[in-house]
mmCIF file of C-alpha atoms in Angstrom:
data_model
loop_
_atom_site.group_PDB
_atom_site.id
_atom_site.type_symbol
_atom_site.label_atom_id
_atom_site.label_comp_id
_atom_site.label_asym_id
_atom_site.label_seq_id
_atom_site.Cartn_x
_atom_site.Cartn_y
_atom_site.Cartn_z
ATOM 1 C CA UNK A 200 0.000 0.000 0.000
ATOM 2 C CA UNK A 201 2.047 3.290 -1.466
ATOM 3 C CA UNK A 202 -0.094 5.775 0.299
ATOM 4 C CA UNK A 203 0.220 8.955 -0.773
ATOM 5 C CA UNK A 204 2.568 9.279 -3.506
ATOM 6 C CA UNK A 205 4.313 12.844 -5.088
ATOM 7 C CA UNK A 206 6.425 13.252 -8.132
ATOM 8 C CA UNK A 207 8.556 14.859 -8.502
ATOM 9 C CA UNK A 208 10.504 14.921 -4.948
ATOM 10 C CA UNK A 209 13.023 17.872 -6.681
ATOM 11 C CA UNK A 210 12.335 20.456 -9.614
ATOM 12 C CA UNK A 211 14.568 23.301 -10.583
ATOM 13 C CA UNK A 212 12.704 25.628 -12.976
ATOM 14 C CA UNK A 213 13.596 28.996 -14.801
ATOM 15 C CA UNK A 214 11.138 31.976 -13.810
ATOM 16 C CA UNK A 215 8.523 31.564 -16.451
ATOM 17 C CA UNK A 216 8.506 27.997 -17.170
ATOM 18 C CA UNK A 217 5.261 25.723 -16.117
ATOM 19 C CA UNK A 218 5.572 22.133 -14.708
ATOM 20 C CA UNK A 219 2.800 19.796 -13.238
ATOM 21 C CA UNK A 220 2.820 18.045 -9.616
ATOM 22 C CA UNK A 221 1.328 15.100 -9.417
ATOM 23 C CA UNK A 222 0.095 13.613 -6.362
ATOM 24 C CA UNK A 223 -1.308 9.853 -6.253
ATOM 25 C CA UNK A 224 -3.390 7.960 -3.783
ATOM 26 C CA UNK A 225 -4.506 4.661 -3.547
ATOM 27 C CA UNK A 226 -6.676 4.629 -0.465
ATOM 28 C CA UNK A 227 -10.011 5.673 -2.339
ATOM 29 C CA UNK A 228 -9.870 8.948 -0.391
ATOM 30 C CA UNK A 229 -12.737 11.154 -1.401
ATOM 31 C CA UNK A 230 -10.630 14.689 -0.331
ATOM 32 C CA UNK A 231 -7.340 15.391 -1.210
ATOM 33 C CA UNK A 232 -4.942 18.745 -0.912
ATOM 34 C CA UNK A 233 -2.328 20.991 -1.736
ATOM 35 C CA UNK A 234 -0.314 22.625 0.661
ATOM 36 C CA UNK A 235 2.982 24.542 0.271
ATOM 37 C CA UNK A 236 5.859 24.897 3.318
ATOM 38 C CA UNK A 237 7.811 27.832 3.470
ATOM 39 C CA UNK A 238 10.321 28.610 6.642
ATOM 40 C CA UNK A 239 8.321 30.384 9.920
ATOM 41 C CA UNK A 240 4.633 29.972 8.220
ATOM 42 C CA UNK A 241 3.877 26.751 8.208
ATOM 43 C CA UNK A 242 1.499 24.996 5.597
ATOM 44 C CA UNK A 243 -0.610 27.010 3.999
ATOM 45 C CA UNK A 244 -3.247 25.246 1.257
ATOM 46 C CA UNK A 245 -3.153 26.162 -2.150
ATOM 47 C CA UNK A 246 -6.129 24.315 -3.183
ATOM 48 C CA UNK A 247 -8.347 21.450 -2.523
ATOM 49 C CA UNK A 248 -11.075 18.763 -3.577
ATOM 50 C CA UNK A 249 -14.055 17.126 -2.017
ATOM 51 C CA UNK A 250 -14.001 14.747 -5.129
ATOM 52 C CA UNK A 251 -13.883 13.649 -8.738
ATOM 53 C CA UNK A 252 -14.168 16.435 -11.031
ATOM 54 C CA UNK A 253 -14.411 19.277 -8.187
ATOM 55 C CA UNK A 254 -11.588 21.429 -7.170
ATOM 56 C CA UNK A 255 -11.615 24.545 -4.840
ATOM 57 C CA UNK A 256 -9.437 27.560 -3.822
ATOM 58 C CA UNK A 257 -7.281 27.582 -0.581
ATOM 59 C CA UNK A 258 -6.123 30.445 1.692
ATOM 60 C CA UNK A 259 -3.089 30.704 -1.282
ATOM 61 C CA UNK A 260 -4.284 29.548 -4.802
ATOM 62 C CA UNK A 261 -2.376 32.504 -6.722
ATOM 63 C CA UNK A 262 -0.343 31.455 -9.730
ATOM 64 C CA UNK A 263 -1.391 27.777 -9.656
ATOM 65 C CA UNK A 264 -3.903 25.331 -11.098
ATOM 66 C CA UNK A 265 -5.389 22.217 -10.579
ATOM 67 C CA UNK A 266 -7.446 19.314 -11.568
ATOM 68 C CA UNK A 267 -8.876 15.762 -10.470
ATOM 69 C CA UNK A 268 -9.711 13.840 -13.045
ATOM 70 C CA UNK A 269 -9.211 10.720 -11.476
ATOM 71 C CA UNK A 270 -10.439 9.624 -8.097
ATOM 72 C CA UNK A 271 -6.879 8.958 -6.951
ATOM 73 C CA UNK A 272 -4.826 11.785 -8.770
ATOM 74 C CA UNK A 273 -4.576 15.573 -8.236
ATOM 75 C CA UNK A 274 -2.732 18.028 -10.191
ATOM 76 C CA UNK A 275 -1.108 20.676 -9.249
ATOM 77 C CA UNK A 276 -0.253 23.482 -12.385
ATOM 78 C CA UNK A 277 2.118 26.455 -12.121
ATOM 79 C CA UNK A 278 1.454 28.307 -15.598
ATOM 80 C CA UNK A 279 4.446 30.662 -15.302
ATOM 81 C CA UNK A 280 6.751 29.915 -12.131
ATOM 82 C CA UNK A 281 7.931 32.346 -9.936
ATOM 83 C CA UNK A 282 10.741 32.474 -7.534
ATOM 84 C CA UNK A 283 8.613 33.119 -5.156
ATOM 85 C CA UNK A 284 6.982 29.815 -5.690
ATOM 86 C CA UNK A 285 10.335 28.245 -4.205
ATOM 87 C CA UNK A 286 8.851 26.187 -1.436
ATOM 88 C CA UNK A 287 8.169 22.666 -0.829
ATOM 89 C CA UNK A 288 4.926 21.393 -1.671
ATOM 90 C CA UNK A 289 2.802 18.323 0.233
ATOM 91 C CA UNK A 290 -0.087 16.572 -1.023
ATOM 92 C CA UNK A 291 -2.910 15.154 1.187
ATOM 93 C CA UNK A 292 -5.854 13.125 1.275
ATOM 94 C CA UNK A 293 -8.257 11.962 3.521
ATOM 95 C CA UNK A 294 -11.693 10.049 3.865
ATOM 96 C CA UNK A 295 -15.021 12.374 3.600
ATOM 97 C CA UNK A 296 -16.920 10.940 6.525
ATOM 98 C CA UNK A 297 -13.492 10.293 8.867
ATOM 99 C CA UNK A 298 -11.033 13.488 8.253
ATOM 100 C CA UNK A 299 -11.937 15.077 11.495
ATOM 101 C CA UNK A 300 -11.315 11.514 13.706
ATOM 102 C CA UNK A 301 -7.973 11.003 11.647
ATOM 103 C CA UNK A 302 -6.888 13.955 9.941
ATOM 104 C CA UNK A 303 -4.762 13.813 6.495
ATOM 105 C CA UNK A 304 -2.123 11.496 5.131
ATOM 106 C CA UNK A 305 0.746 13.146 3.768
ATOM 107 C CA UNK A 306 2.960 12.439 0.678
ATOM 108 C CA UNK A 307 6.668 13.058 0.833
ATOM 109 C CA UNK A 308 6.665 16.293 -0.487
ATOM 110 C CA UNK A 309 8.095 18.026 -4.007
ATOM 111 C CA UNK A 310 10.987 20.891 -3.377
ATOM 112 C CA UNK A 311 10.400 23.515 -5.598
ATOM 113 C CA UNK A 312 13.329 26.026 -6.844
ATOM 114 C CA UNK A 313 12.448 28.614 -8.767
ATOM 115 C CA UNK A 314 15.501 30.548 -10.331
ATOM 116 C CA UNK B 24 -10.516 33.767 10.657
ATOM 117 C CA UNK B 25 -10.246 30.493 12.770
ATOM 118 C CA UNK B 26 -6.786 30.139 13.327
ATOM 119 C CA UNK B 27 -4.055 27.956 15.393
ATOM 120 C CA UNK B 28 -1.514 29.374 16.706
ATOM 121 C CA UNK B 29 2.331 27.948 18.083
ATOM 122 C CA UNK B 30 4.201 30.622 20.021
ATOM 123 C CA UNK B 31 7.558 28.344 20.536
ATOM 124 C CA UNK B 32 9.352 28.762 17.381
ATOM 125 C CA UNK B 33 12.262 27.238 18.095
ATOM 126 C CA UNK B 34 13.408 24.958 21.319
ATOM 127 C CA UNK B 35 16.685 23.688 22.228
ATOM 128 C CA UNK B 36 16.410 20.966 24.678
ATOM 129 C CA UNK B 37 18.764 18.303 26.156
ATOM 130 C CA UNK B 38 18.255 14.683 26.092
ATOM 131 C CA UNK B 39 15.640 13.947 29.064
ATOM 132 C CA UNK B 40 14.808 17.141 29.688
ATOM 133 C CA UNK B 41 10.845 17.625 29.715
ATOM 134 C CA UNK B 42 8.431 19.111 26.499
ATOM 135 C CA UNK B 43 5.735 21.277 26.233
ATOM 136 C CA UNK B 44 4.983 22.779 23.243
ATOM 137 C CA UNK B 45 1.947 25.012 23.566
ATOM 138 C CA UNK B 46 -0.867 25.183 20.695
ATOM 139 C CA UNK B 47 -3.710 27.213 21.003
ATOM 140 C CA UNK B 48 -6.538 27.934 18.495
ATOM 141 C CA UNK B 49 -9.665 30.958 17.939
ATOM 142 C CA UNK B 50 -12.625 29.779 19.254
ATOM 143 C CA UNK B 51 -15.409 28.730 17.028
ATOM 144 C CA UNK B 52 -17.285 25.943 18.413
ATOM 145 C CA UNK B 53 -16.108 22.399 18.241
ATOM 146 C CA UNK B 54 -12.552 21.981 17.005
ATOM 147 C CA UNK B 55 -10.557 18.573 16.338
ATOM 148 C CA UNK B 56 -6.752 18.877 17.056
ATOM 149 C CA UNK B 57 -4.307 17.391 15.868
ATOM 150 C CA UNK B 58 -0.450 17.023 16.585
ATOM 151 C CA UNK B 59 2.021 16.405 13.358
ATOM 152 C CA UNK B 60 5.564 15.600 13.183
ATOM 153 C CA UNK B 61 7.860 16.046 10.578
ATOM 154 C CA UNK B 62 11.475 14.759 11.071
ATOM 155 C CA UNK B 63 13.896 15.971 8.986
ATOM 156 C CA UNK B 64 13.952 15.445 5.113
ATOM 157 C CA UNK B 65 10.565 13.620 5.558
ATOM 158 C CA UNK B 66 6.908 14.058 5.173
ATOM 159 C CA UNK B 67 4.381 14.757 7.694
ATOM 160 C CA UNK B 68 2.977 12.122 10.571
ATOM 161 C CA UNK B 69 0.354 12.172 12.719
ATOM 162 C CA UNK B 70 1.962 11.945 16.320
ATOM 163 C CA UNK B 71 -1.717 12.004 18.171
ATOM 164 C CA UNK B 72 -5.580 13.698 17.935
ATOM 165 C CA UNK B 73 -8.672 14.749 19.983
ATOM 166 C CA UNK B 74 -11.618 14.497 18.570
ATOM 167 C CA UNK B 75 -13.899 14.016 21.709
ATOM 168 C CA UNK B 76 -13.838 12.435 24.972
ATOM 169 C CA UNK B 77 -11.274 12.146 27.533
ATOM 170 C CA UNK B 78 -9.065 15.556 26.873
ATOM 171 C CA UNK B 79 -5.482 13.918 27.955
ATOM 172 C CA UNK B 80 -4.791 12.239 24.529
ATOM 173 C CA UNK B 81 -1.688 9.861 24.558
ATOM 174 C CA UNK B 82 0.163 9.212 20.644
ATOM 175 C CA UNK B 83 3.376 7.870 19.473
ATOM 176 C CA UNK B 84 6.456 7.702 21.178
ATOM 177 C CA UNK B 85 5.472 8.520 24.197
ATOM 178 C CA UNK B 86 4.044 11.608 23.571
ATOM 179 C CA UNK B 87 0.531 13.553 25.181
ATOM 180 C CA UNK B 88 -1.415 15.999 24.771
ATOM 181 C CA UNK B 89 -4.485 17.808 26.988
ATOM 182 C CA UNK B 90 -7.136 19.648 25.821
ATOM 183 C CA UNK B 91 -8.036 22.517 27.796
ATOM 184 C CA UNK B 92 -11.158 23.985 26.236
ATOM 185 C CA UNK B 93 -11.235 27.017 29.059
ATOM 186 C CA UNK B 94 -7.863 27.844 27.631
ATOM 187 C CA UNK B 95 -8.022 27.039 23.966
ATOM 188 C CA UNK B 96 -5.386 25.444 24.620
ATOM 189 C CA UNK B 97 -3.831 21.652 23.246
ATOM 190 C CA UNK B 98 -0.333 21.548 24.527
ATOM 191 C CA UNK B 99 2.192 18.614 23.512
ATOM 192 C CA UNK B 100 4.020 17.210 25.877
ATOM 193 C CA UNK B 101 6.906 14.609 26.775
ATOM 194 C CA UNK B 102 8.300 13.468 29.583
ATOM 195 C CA UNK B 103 11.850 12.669 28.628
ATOM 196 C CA UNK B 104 13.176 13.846 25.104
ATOM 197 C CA UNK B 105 15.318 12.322 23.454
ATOM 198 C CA UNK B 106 18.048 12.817 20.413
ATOM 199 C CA UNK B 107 15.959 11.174 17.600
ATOM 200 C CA UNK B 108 12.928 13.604 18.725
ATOM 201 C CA UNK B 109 14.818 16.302 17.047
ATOM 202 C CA UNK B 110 12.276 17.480 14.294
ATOM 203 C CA UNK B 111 9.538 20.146 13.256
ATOM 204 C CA UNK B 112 6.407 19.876 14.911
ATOM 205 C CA UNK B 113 2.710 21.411 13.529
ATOM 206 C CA UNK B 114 -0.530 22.141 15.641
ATOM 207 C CA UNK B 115 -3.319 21.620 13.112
ATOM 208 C CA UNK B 116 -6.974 21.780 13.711
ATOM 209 C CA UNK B 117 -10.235 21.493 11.992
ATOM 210 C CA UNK B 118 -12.353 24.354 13.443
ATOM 211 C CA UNK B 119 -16.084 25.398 12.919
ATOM 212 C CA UNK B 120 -16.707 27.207 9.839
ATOM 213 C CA UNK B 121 -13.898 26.083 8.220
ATOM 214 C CA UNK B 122 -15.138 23.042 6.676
ATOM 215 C CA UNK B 123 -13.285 19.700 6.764
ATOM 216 C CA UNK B 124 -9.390 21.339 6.054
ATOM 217 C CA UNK B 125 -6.817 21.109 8.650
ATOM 218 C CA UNK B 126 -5.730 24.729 9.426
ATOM 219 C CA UNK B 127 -2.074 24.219 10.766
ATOM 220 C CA UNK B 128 0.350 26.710 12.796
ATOM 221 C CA UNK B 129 3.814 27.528 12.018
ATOM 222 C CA UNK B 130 5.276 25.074 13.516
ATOM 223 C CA UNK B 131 7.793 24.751 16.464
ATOM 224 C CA UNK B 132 11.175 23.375 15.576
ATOM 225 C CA UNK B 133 12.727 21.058 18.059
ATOM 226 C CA UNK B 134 16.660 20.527 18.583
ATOM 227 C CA UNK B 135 17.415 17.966 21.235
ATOM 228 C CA UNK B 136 20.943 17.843 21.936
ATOM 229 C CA UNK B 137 22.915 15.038 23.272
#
């Protein structure tokens, strides 16, 4: 059982260039998210989905895009990359009817450098 | 906004020496907490979680945490630290109104020296 799986782990990209994250589960989780880790702030969510074919904006969804066609995959688009979209970004999922008794599970994360 | 909140940034702590790291959140109504863990280089893990019930919640390694709804308050402790609990650790809660995303704080970065 993979879990929660993120490709790439590391991406260097010039400041304009666009590259997709792609986040996999396998756990038939109805919800999954994007978050992005910077140094003192935390993780903040980018954006999110209650299922198949919905998405919805975060508290930072600036300068990315995403989609779900698939049950168990969830995109994450930058368009034109920006250094200050350096970061490190962590997918999530979790069931519908059981996030609040036990919370997300996390993939291994994607560093981000934007030059 | 509902918000959680760490005010310990960073700790330095020797081996055995006792934890708390304090969390507290805005009030809103009924919150679930949760306590992550992320050790170096590696994705987050759940380390333990209220949802209802008895407020002193014990999790992995040894670790607990109370609830203290008078205080908004879900503090992690441990006992005895030791070397290999050097790593960041995140307050996250689902609060009312905010629908079912984790909200997390900044995080409180633990060095446990030898």
């Amino acid at each position: 059982n993979a879990g929660v799986t993120q490709t790439p782990k590391f991406r260097v990209l010039k400041t304009g260039q666009s590259m997709t994250l792609l986040c996999a589960q396998d756990m038939n989780h109805e919800y999954m998210y994007w978050y992005r880790q910077d140094p003192g702030m935390g993780l903040r969510l980018i954006h999110y989905s209650v299922g198949e074919g919905t998405t919805a904006k975060g508290e930072v969804p600036d300068g990315y895009n995403v989609s779900r066609l698939k049950k168990q995959n969830f995109l994450l688009g930058l368009e034109s990359a920006a250094p200050s979209q350096t970061s490190v970004y962590f997918c999530a999922s979790s069931y519908s009817n059981r996030v609040r008794v036990d919370g997300y599970t996390f993939g291994s994360g994607t560093r981000l450098t934007v030059v | 906004a509902q918000s959680v909140s760490q005010h310990n940034h960073h700790v330095i702590l020797s081996e055995a020496a006792s934890l708390e790291l304090g969390c507290n959140y805005s009030y809103g109504g009924t919150v679930n907490l949760f306590w992550y863990v992320q050790y170096p280089g590696q994705h987050l893990q759940l380390l333990l979680k209220y949802f209802s019930g008895d407020p002193l919640v014990k999790g992995i390694k040894g670790f607990e945490a109370e609830f203290i709804k008078s205080k908004f308050s879900f503090n992690l402790r441990k006992p005895s630290v030791q070397w290999s609990d050097t790593a960041e650790y995140f307050c996250a809660g689902i609060l009312t109104g905010g629908g079912n995303k984790l909200t997390f704080g900044t995080g409180t970065q633990l060095k446990v020296e030898l």
